[in-house]
Coordinates of C-alpha atoms and ligand atoms in Angstrom, one line a residue:
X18 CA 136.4 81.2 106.8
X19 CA 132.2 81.0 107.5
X20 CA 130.1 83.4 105.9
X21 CA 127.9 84.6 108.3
X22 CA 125.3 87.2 107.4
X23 CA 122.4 89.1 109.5
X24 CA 119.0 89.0 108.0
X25 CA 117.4 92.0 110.6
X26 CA 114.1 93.5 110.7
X27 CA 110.9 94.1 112.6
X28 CA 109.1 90.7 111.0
X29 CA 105.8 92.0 112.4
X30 CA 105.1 89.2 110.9
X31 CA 107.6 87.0 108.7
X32 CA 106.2 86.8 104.5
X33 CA 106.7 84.6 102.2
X34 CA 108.8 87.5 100.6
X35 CA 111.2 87.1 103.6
X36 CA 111.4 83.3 103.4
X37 CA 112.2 83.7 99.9
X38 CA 115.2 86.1 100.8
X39 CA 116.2 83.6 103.5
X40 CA 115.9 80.5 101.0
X41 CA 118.2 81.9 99.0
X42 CA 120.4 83.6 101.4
X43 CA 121.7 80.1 102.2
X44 CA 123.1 79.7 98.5
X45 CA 125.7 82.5 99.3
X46 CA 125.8 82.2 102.8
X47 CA 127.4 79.7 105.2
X48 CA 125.5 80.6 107.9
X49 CA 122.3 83.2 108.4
X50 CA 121.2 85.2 111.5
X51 CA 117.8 86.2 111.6
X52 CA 117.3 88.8 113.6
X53 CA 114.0 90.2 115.0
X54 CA 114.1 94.3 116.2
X55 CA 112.4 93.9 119.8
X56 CA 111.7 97.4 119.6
X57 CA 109.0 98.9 122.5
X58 CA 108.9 102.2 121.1
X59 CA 107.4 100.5 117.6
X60 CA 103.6 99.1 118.0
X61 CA 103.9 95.5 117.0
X62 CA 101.0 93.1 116.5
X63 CA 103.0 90.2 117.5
X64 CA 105.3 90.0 120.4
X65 CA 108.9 89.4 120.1
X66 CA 108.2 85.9 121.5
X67 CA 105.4 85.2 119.2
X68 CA 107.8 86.7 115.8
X69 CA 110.5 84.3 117.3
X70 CA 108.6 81.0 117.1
X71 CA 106.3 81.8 113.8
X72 CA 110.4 82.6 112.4
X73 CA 111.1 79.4 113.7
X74 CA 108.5 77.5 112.3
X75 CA 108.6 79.1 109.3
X76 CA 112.1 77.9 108.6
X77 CA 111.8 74.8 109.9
X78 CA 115.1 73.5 111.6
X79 CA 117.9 74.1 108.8
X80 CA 121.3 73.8 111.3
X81 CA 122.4 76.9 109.1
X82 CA 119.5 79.4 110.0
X83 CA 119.4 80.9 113.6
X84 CA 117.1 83.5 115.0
X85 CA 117.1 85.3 117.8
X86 CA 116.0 89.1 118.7
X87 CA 118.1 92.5 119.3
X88 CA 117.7 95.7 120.9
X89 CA 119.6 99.0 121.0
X90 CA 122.2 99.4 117.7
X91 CA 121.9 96.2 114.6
X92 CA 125.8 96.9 114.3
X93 CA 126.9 96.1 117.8
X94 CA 123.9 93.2 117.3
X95 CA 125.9 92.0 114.2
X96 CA 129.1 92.1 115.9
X97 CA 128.7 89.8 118.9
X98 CA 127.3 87.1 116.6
X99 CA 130.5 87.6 114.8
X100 CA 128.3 88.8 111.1
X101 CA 130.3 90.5 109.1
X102 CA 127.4 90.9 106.3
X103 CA 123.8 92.4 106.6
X104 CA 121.5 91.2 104.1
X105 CA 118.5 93.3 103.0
X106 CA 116.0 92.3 100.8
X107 CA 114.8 95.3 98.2
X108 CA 111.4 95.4 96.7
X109 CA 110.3 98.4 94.9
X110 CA 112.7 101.8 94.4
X111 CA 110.7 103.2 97.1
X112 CA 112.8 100.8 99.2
X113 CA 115.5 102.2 98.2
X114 CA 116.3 105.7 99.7
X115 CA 115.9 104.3 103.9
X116 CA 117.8 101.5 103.1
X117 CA 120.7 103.6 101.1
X118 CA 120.6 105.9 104.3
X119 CA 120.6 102.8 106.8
X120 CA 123.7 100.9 104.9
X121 CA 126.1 104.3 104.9
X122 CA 125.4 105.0 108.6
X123 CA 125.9 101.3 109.7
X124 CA 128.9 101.4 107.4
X125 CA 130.2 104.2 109.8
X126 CA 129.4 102.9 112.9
X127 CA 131.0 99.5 111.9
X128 CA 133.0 99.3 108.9
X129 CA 133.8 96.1 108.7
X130 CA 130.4 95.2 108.2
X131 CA 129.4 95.3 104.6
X132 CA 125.4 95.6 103.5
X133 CA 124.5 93.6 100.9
X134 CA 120.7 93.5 99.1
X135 CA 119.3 90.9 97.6
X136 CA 116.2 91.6 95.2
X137 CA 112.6 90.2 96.5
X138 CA 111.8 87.0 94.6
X139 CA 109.5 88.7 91.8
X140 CA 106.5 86.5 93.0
X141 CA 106.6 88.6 96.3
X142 CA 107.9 92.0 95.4
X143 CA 104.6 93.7 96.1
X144 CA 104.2 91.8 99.1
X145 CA 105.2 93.9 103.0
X146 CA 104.1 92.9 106.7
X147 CA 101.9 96.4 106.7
X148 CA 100.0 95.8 103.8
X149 CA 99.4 91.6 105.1
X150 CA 98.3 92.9 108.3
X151 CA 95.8 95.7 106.9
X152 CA 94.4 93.2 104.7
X153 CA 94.1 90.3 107.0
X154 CA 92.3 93.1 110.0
X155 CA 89.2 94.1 106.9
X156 CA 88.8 89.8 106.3
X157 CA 91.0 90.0 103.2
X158 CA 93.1 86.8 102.6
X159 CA 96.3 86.9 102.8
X160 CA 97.2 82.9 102.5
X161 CA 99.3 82.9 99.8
X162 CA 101.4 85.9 101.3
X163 CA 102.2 84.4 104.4
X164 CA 103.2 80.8 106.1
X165 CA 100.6 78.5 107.1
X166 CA 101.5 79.1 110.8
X167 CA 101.7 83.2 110.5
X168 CA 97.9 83.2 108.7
X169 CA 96.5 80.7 111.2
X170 CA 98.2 83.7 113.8
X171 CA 96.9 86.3 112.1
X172 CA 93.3 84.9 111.8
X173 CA 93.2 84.3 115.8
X174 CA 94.4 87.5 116.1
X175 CA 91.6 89.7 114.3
X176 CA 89.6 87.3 115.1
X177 CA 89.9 88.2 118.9
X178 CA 90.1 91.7 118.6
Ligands
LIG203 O1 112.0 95.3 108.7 P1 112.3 96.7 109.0 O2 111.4 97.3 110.0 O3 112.5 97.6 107.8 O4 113.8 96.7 109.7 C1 114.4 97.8 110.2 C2 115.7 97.5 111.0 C3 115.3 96.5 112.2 C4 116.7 96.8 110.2 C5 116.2 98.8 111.6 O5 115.2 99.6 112.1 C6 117.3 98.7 112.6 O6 118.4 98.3 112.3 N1 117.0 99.0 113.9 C7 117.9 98.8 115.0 C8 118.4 100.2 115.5 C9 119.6 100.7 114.7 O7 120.6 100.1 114.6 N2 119.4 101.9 114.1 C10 120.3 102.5 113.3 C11 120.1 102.1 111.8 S1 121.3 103.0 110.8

């Protein structure tokens, strides 16, 4: 039987300390679903399009890796693309208390679905979408944080706005 596990979140915009979660991700998983919230309650900087294709990029085109977007509940998301795992990455232990909350009430809503966390690569552990995006808007450089394609994004973007 495939393995197939959900990778979900907002990815406003993808890190290095996602593609490190991903990388590894395909050592214990057949098969990996990335999948971006399209949330239009939540102010994003990029659109769902625009998160889609820097995802894309950024993963390059491993058969194994797909991503696509979701709205309304991440269980019934998981369940049409058959997932029976969600994947997490944790960072810090402030991480910890949302995502403990999150992986009961998904476990209730769908119980066959099991959460699983990975630990961020330690390189990147310090490392979130908010704190790249604060520091790219004040000129800050965020290169090493990010893939090639999300900086060039984000530099286009503040400098734009
Ligand atoms: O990267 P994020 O923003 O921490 O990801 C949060 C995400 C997308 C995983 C979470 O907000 C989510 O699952 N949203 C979908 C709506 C949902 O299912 N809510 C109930 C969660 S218990």
């Amino acid at each position: 039987m495939s393995r197939v596990a959900i990778y979900p979140g907002s990815f406003d915009p993808i890190t290095r300390g996602h593609l490190n979660i991903v990388e590894r991700a395909l050592h214990v998983f057949d098969r990996l679903i990335v999948g971006v919230l399209d949330n239009s309650k939540k102010t994003a900087l990029f659109s769902v399009d625009e998160r889609l294709g820097q995802i894309r990029k950024a993963v390059g085109d491993d058969p194994r890796i797909e991503v696509d977007h979701f709205d309304g509940l991440l269980v019934d998301f998981a369940e049409r693309k058959g997932a029976t795992v969600l994947l997490r990455g944790l960072r810090a232990v402030s991480d910890f208390d949302y995502e403990f909350q999150m992986a009961h009430m998904n476990k209730k809503l769908f119980p066959e679905m099991e959460t699983m966390f990975m630990m961020t690569g330690e390189d990147f552990f310090y490392v979130s979408s908010r704190l790249v995006k604060e520091i790219a808007a004040l000129g800050g450089d965020v290169s090493a944080l990010v893939p090639e394609n999300v900086f060039t994004a984000l530099t286009g973007k503040y400098k734009r706005s």
